[in-house]
Amino acid sequence: MNDGATVRVELGSRAYDVVVGPGLLARGGELLAPLLRRPEVVVVTDRNLERQGHLARLQQALAAGGIAQQSVVLPPGEATKSMAQLDELLDRILALGIERSTAIVALGGGVIGDLAGFAAAILLRGLDLVQIPTTLLAQVDSAIGGKTGINSRHGKNLIGAFHQPRLVLADAEVLATLPPRELRAGYAEVVKYGLIDRPDFFAWLEAEGHRVLAAEPAALARAVVESCRAKAAVVAADEREGGARALLNLGHTFAHALERVTGYGDELLHGEAVACGLVLAFALSVRLGLCPQTDLERVRRHIAAAGLPASRRAIRAEGFATDALLEAFAHDKKVEGGQPRFVLVRGIGRAFTGATVEPAALRDLLDAPDP
Ligand SMILES: NC(=O)c1ccc[n+]([C@@H]2O[C@H](COP(=O)([O-])OP(=O)(O)OC[C@H]3O[C@@H](n4cnc5c(N)ncnc54)[C@H](O)[C@@H]3O)[C@@H](O)[C@H]2O)c1
Ligand SMILES: [Zn+2]
């Protein structure tokens, strides 16, 4: 367990493994070879991964496994998930002379995974895809489940496709070079799984989460494996988000509004927005008489102890105007019939979907100084 594990995403003929553990990049050739239709891949990555030596390590491993590879290195950052960068990426990959049996390898965080995954979905009507996530967020969330896509000026992730990978390699050692702020942001998604339906996991995080945040290998591996299991189970039950998969949006309606108001930039990372959103989802549930106050307190305390924003004022000292947040909800991809949808909780580990929230209750919550 300390060394990781293999988690199967059960999707019938498209089932695949998420392999978690140290040293996977160095074994890339051996791990990929049996899956490839032809020993030829295009690796898509960003400049930070190249600079940290991760691309070179993977290239070496692929060569050792007899796999021919070419690579495309893109600028890092959310702005790369754009139509212009997609266009450029498609052009560069096609210029390499790929065939239907060439596989795409996405080496990077959620930005690279989403963009390269979408390119794989549409190039030659679909190429095989391998995800090698290099941020905690990507290892526990974005690399699993097959959602790929880019942003539009109308909003985030509005253009995309479902395209499941053939394999996910979550190498614990790659996280060693991740900036601490990025590690913390990914940790918010780890906490989310505990809050949705794994109360024992949340209790473990309360006790041992500081070890995860200190990137202690055994603790980090356990957190990643548990999270991958949680995500894999939800995806297997509901691949295209007809029901259970919506639970993964716990905290996210609030998070997306906060991200929209702060401009998707460096002021607030996605995981930081999720951290605050989780607290707000619990606060809303308390106000609706669904959830005990003590559970809200536990969540707030844990988020704050992790160095994540547990309130809107922890993001911006002056807080946020209620009207700006309410306006932002309207742009959420998950809006149905003009109403934002919220995942609510009856307590820690007891999230549920489908409740309607009166606009007045929402306004009251947002008008209150702190959740
Ligand atoms: N597809 C999904 O289901 C899904 C789920 C959640 C989030 N997302 C998407 O994921 C994106 C966010 O992903 P992210 O948080 O991984 O951000 P990211 O991909 O921008 O990576 C964060 C930063 O860390 C750098 N980096 C990555 N790995 C590194 C490493 N090992 N060492 C040093 N630096 C490293 C990157 O270059 C970047 O600067 C968003 O666009 C979001 O919409 C998708
Ligand atoms: Zn998220």
Coordinates of C-alpha atoms and ligand atoms in Angstrom, one line a residue:
M1 CA 0.0 0.0 0.0
N2 CA 2.8 2.4 0.9
D3 CA 4.2 1.9 -2.6
G4 CA 0.9 2.6 -4.3
A5 CA -1.6 0.4 -6.1
T6 CA -3.5 -0.1 -9.3
V7 CA -7.1 1.1 -9.4
R8 CA -9.3 -0.2 -12.2
V9 CA -11.8 2.1 -13.8
E10 CA -14.6 -0.4 -14.8
L11 CA -16.0 0.8 -18.1
G12 CA -16.6 -2.5 -19.9
S13 CA -14.6 -2.7 -23.1
R14 CA -13.0 0.7 -22.3
A15 CA -11.9 -0.2 -18.8
Y16 CA -8.4 1.0 -17.9
D17 CA -5.9 1.0 -15.0
V18 CA -4.8 4.0 -12.9
V19 CA -1.4 3.0 -11.7
V20 CA -0.2 4.9 -8.6
G21 CA 3.3 4.7 -7.2
P22 CA 6.8 6.0 -7.3
G23 CA 9.1 5.5 -10.3
L24 CA 6.5 5.1 -12.9
L25 CA 7.9 7.6 -15.4
A26 CA 11.1 5.7 -15.5
R27 CA 9.1 2.5 -16.3
G28 CA 7.1 4.3 -19.0
G29 CA 8.3 2.2 -21.9
E30 CA 7.6 -1.1 -20.2
L31 CA 4.2 0.1 -18.9
L32 CA 3.0 1.6 -22.2
A33 CA 4.4 -1.0 -24.7
P34 CA 1.7 -3.7 -24.2
L35 CA -1.1 -1.2 -24.8
L36 CA 0.2 0.5 -28.0
R37 CA -1.1 -0.6 -31.4
R38 CA 2.2 0.5 -32.8
P39 CA 5.3 1.5 -30.8
E40 CA 4.9 5.2 -31.6
V41 CA 3.7 8.1 -29.5
V42 CA 3.5 11.9 -29.4
V43 CA 4.1 13.3 -26.0
V44 CA 2.4 16.6 -25.2
T45 CA 3.7 18.6 -22.2
D46 CA 4.5 22.1 -21.0
R47 CA 7.7 24.0 -20.5
N48 CA 7.7 23.5 -16.7
L49 CA 7.7 19.7 -17.1
E50 CA 10.5 20.0 -19.6
R51 CA 12.5 22.3 -17.4
Q52 CA 12.2 20.0 -14.4
G53 CA 13.6 17.1 -16.4
H54 CA 10.4 15.0 -16.4
L55 CA 10.0 15.0 -20.2
A56 CA 13.6 13.8 -20.6
R57 CA 13.1 11.0 -18.1
L58 CA 10.0 9.9 -19.9
Q59 CA 11.7 10.1 -23.3
Q60 CA 14.5 7.9 -22.0
A61 CA 12.1 5.3 -20.6
L62 CA 10.2 5.2 -23.9
A63 CA 13.4 4.8 -25.9
A64 CA 14.5 2.0 -23.6
G65 CA 11.1 0.3 -24.2
G66 CA 11.6 0.5 -28.0
I67 CA 8.9 3.2 -28.4
A68 CA 9.5 5.9 -31.0
Q69 CA 8.4 9.3 -29.7
Q70 CA 8.2 12.9 -30.7
S71 CA 7.1 15.7 -28.4
V72 CA 5.3 19.0 -28.4
V73 CA 6.1 21.4 -25.6
L74 CA 3.5 24.1 -24.9
P75 CA 3.5 27.2 -22.7
P76 CA 2.2 26.5 -19.1
G77 CA -1.0 27.9 -17.7
E78 CA -4.7 28.0 -18.0
A79 CA -4.5 30.2 -21.1
T80 CA -3.1 27.2 -23.0
K81 CA -6.6 25.6 -22.9
S82 CA -7.7 27.8 -25.8
M83 CA -9.0 27.4 -29.3
A84 CA -5.8 29.1 -30.6
Q85 CA -3.5 26.7 -28.8
L86 CA -5.7 23.7 -29.8
D87 CA -5.4 24.7 -33.4
E88 CA -1.6 25.1 -33.1
L89 CA -1.3 21.7 -31.3
L90 CA -3.4 19.9 -33.9
D91 CA -1.3 21.4 -36.6
R92 CA 2.0 20.5 -35.0
I93 CA 0.9 16.9 -34.3
L94 CA -0.4 16.4 -37.9
A95 CA 2.8 17.8 -39.2
L96 CA 4.6 14.9 -37.5
G97 CA 2.9 12.5 -39.9
I98 CA 0.9 10.6 -37.4
E99 CA -1.3 7.6 -38.2
R100 CA -4.5 6.2 -36.7
S101 CA -2.4 3.9 -34.5
T102 CA -0.2 6.6 -33.0
A103 CA -1.0 7.3 -29.4
I104 CA -1.0 10.6 -27.6
V105 CA 0.7 10.9 -24.2
A106 CA -0.4 13.8 -22.0
L107 CA 2.4 14.6 -19.5
G108 CA 1.3 17.4 -17.3
G109 CA -1.3 18.9 -15.0
G110 CA -5.0 19.3 -15.8
V111 CA -4.3 21.9 -18.5
I112 CA -2.2 19.6 -20.6
G113 CA -4.4 16.6 -19.8
D114 CA -7.6 18.4 -20.9
L115 CA -6.1 19.9 -24.0
A116 CA -4.0 16.9 -25.2
G117 CA -6.9 14.7 -24.3
F118 CA -9.3 16.7 -26.5
A119 CA -6.7 16.7 -29.3
A120 CA -6.6 12.9 -29.1
A121 CA -10.4 12.7 -29.1
I122 CA -10.7 14.6 -32.4
L123 CA -7.5 13.8 -34.4
L124 CA -8.2 11.3 -37.1
R125 CA -11.5 10.8 -35.3
G126 CA -9.8 9.5 -32.2
L127 CA -6.4 8.4 -31.1
D128 CA -5.4 6.3 -28.1
L129 CA -4.6 8.4 -25.1
V130 CA -2.3 7.8 -22.1
Q131 CA -2.5 10.3 -19.2
I132 CA 0.6 10.9 -17.1
P133 CA -0.7 13.5 -14.6
T134 CA 1.9 15.5 -12.8
T135 CA 0.0 17.7 -10.4
L136 CA -1.9 16.3 -7.3
L137 CA -5.1 17.7 -8.8
A138 CA -4.6 15.9 -12.1
Q139 CA -3.6 12.6 -10.3
V140 CA -6.7 12.5 -8.1
D141 CA -9.2 14.1 -10.4
S142 CA -8.7 15.4 -14.0
A143 CA -6.7 12.6 -15.5
I144 CA -9.4 10.0 -14.6
G145 CA -12.8 9.9 -16.1
G146 CA -12.4 11.0 -19.7
K147 CA -13.5 14.6 -19.6
T148 CA -11.4 16.6 -22.0
G149 CA -11.7 20.1 -23.4
I150 CA -10.8 23.7 -23.7
N151 CA -12.2 27.1 -22.5
S152 CA -14.2 29.6 -24.5
R153 CA -14.6 33.3 -24.0
H154 CA -18.1 32.3 -22.9
G155 CA -16.7 30.2 -20.0
K156 CA -14.5 27.4 -18.9
N157 CA -14.6 23.9 -20.3
L158 CA -17.4 24.7 -22.7
I159 CA -15.9 22.9 -25.7
G160 CA -14.8 19.3 -25.3
A161 CA -15.5 15.6 -25.5
F162 CA -15.5 12.5 -23.5
H163 CA -12.4 10.5 -24.4
Q164 CA -11.3 7.8 -21.9
P165 CA -7.5 7.1 -21.6
R166 CA -6.1 3.6 -22.1
L167 CA -3.9 4.0 -19.0
V168 CA -3.2 6.6 -16.3
L169 CA 0.2 6.7 -14.6
A170 CA 0.3 8.7 -11.4
D171 CA 3.9 8.8 -10.5
A172 CA 4.4 10.0 -6.9
E173 CA 7.9 11.1 -7.4
V174 CA 6.9 13.7 -10.1
L175 CA 5.0 15.6 -7.4
A176 CA 8.4 16.4 -5.7
T177 CA 8.9 19.3 -8.0
L178 CA 5.4 20.7 -7.7
P179 CA 5.2 24.1 -6.1
P180 CA 3.6 23.8 -2.5
R181 CA 0.7 26.1 -3.4
E182 CA -0.2 23.7 -6.3
L183 CA 0.0 20.7 -3.9
R184 CA -2.3 22.4 -1.5
A185 CA -4.8 23.3 -4.2
G186 CA -4.9 19.6 -5.3
Y187 CA -5.4 18.6 -1.7
A188 CA -8.8 20.4 -1.7
E189 CA -10.1 17.8 -4.2
V190 CA -8.7 15.0 -2.0
V191 CA -10.7 16.5 1.0
K192 CA -13.8 16.6 -1.3
Y193 CA -13.8 12.8 -1.7
G194 CA -13.9 12.4 2.0
L195 CA -16.8 14.9 2.4
I196 CA -18.9 13.3 -0.4
D197 CA -19.1 9.7 0.9
R198 CA -15.9 8.6 2.7
P199 CA -16.2 9.9 6.3
D200 CA -13.4 7.6 7.5
F201 CA -11.1 9.0 4.9
F202 CA -11.9 12.5 6.0
A203 CA -11.2 11.5 9.6
W204 CA -7.9 10.1 8.4
L205 CA -7.1 13.4 6.7
E206 CA -7.9 15.3 9.8
A207 CA -5.2 13.2 11.6
E208 CA -2.6 12.7 8.9
G209 CA -3.4 15.3 6.2
H210 CA -0.3 17.4 7.3
R211 CA 1.8 14.5 6.2
V212 CA 0.2 14.5 2.8
L213 CA 0.8 18.3 2.6
A214 CA 4.4 17.8 3.6
A215 CA 4.6 15.3 0.6
E216 CA 5.6 12.4 2.8
P217 CA 5.6 9.6 0.3
A218 CA 3.5 7.0 2.2
A219 CA 0.8 9.5 3.2
L220 CA 0.7 11.1 -0.2
A221 CA 0.4 7.7 -1.9
R222 CA -2.4 6.7 0.4
A223 CA -4.3 10.0 -0.3
V224 CA -3.8 9.6 -4.0
V225 CA -4.9 5.9 -4.1
E226 CA -8.0 6.6 -1.9
S227 CA -8.9 9.5 -4.1
C228 CA -8.4 7.6 -7.4
R229 CA -10.6 4.8 -6.0
A230 CA -13.3 7.3 -5.2
K231 CA -13.2 9.0 -8.6
A232 CA -13.0 5.6 -10.4
A233 CA -16.1 4.3 -8.6
V234 CA -18.1 7.4 -9.5
V235 CA -17.0 7.3 -13.1
A236 CA -17.8 3.6 -13.5
A237 CA -21.2 4.2 -12.1
D238 CA -22.0 7.2 -14.2
E239 CA -19.6 7.8 -17.1
R240 CA -21.5 10.8 -18.6
E241 CA -22.8 12.5 -15.6
G242 CA -26.4 11.5 -15.6
G243 CA -26.6 11.2 -11.8
A244 CA -23.9 10.0 -9.3
R245 CA -21.1 11.8 -11.1
A246 CA -22.7 15.1 -10.2
L247 CA -21.7 14.5 -6.6
L248 CA -18.1 15.3 -7.7
N249 CA -19.3 18.9 -8.0
L250 CA -19.6 19.3 -4.3
G251 CA -18.3 22.8 -3.6
H252 CA -17.9 23.5 -7.3
T253 CA -20.9 25.7 -8.0
F254 CA -19.5 28.2 -5.4
A255 CA -15.9 27.6 -6.7
H256 CA -16.8 28.3 -10.3
A257 CA -18.5 31.6 -9.3
L258 CA -15.4 32.6 -7.2
E259 CA -13.1 31.7 -10.1
R260 CA -15.2 33.7 -12.5
V261 CA -15.2 36.8 -10.3
T262 CA -11.4 36.6 -9.7
G263 CA -10.8 36.0 -13.4
Y264 CA -9.3 32.5 -13.4
G265 CA -5.9 33.8 -12.6
D266 CA -3.1 33.6 -10.1
E267 CA -5.2 35.3 -7.4
L268 CA -7.2 32.1 -6.9
L269 CA -6.3 28.6 -8.1
H270 CA -9.1 26.1 -8.9
G271 CA -8.4 24.0 -5.8
E272 CA -8.3 27.1 -3.6
A273 CA -11.8 28.0 -4.9
V274 CA -12.9 24.5 -4.3
A275 CA -11.7 24.7 -0.7
C276 CA -13.8 27.8 0.0
G277 CA -16.7 26.3 -2.0
L278 CA -16.7 23.1 0.2
V279 CA -17.1 25.3 3.3
L280 CA -19.9 27.3 1.6
A281 CA -21.7 24.1 0.6
F282 CA -21.6 23.0 4.2
A283 CA -22.7 26.4 5.4
L284 CA -25.6 26.4 3.0
S285 CA -26.6 22.9 4.2
V286 CA -26.5 24.1 7.8
R287 CA -28.7 27.1 7.0
L288 CA -31.2 24.8 5.3
G289 CA -31.4 22.7 8.4
L290 CA -29.8 19.7 6.7
C291 CA -26.4 19.4 8.3
P292 CA -25.1 19.7 11.9
Q293 CA -23.1 22.9 12.7
T294 CA -20.4 20.7 14.2
D295 CA -19.7 19.1 10.8
L296 CA -19.3 22.6 9.2
E297 CA -16.9 23.5 12.0
R298 CA -14.8 20.4 11.3
V299 CA -14.6 21.2 7.6
R300 CA -13.8 24.8 8.2
R301 CA -11.0 23.9 10.7
H302 CA -9.5 21.3 8.4
I303 CA -9.5 23.5 5.3
A304 CA -7.9 26.4 7.3
A305 CA -5.3 24.0 8.9
A306 CA -4.3 22.9 5.4
G307 CA -3.5 26.5 4.5
L308 CA -6.4 26.8 2.1
P309 CA -9.0 29.6 2.1
A310 CA -11.9 28.6 4.4
S311 CA -13.8 31.8 3.8
R312 CA -14.3 34.4 1.1
R313 CA -12.3 36.9 3.2
A314 CA -9.4 34.6 3.2
I315 CA -9.3 35.1 -0.6
R316 CA -10.0 38.8 -0.6
A317 CA -9.9 40.8 2.6
E318 CA -12.8 42.9 1.5
G319 CA -14.9 39.8 0.6
F320 CA -17.1 39.5 -2.5
A321 CA -20.3 41.4 -3.5
T322 CA -23.3 39.1 -3.3
D323 CA -24.6 40.4 -6.6
A324 CA -21.3 39.6 -8.4
L325 CA -21.4 36.0 -7.1
L326 CA -25.1 35.5 -8.0
E327 CA -24.5 36.8 -11.5
A328 CA -21.5 34.4 -11.8
F329 CA -23.7 31.4 -10.9
A330 CA -25.8 32.0 -14.0
H331 CA -22.8 31.2 -16.2
D332 CA -22.1 27.8 -14.7
K333 CA -22.0 25.0 -17.2
K334 CA -24.2 23.0 -14.8
V335 CA -27.1 25.5 -14.8
E336 CA -30.4 23.9 -15.6
G337 CA -33.5 25.9 -16.5
G338 CA -31.7 29.0 -15.4
Q339 CA -31.1 27.7 -11.8
P340 CA -27.7 26.9 -10.5
R341 CA -27.5 23.3 -9.1
F342 CA -25.9 22.7 -5.7
V343 CA -24.6 19.5 -4.2
L344 CA -25.7 19.6 -0.5
V345 CA -24.8 17.6 2.6
R346 CA -26.5 15.9 5.5
G347 CA -23.2 15.8 7.2
I348 CA -19.6 14.8 6.5
G349 CA -19.6 11.9 4.0
R350 CA -23.3 12.4 3.2
A351 CA -23.5 14.5 0.1
F352 CA -26.6 14.4 -2.2
T353 CA -27.8 16.0 -5.4
G354 CA -31.1 17.2 -6.7
A355 CA -32.2 19.6 -4.0
T356 CA -33.5 23.0 -5.1
V357 CA -32.2 26.0 -3.2
E358 CA -34.4 29.1 -2.9
P359 CA -32.7 32.2 -4.3
A360 CA -33.4 34.0 -1.0
A361 CA -31.6 31.4 1.0
L362 CA -28.6 31.7 -1.3
R363 CA -28.6 35.5 -1.0
D364 CA -28.8 35.3 2.8
L365 CA -25.8 33.0 2.9
L366 CA -23.8 35.2 0.7
D367 CA -24.8 38.4 2.5
A368 CA -23.6 36.9 5.8
P369 CA -20.1 38.1 6.7
D370 CA -18.6 34.6 6.8
P371 CA -20.0 31.1 6.3
Ligands
LIG1 N1 -11.0 16.9 -17.0 C1 -11.5 16.9 -15.7 O1 -12.2 16.1 -15.3 C2 -11.0 18.0 -14.9 C3 -11.2 18.0 -13.5 C4 -10.7 19.0 -12.7 C5 -9.9 20.0 -13.3 N2 -9.7 20.1 -14.6 C6 -8.9 21.1 -15.3 O2 -7.6 21.0 -14.8 C7 -7.0 22.3 -14.9 C8 -6.1 22.6 -13.7 O3 -5.2 21.6 -13.6 P1 -3.9 21.7 -12.6 O4 -4.3 22.2 -11.3 O5 -3.2 20.5 -12.7 O6 -3.1 23.0 -13.3 P2 -2.0 23.1 -14.4 O7 -2.1 22.0 -15.4 O8 -2.0 24.5 -14.9 O9 -0.6 22.9 -13.5 C9 -0.3 23.8 -12.5 C10 1.1 24.4 -12.7 O10 2.0 23.4 -12.3 C11 3.0 23.1 -13.3 N3 3.4 21.8 -13.1 C12 2.7 20.7 -13.4 N4 3.3 19.6 -12.9 C13 4.4 20.0 -12.3 C14 5.5 19.3 -11.6 N5 5.4 18.0 -11.4 N6 6.5 20.0 -11.2 C15 6.5 21.3 -11.3 N7 5.6 22.0 -11.9 C16 4.5 21.4 -12.4 C17 2.3 23.5 -14.6 O11 3.2 23.8 -15.6 C18 1.5 24.7 -14.2 O12 2.3 25.8 -14.2 C19 -8.1 23.3 -15.1 O13 -8.1 23.7 -16.5 C20 -9.4 22.5 -14.9 O14 -10.4 23.0 -15.7 C21 -10.2 19.1 -15.4
ZN2 ZN -12.4 20.6 -9.2

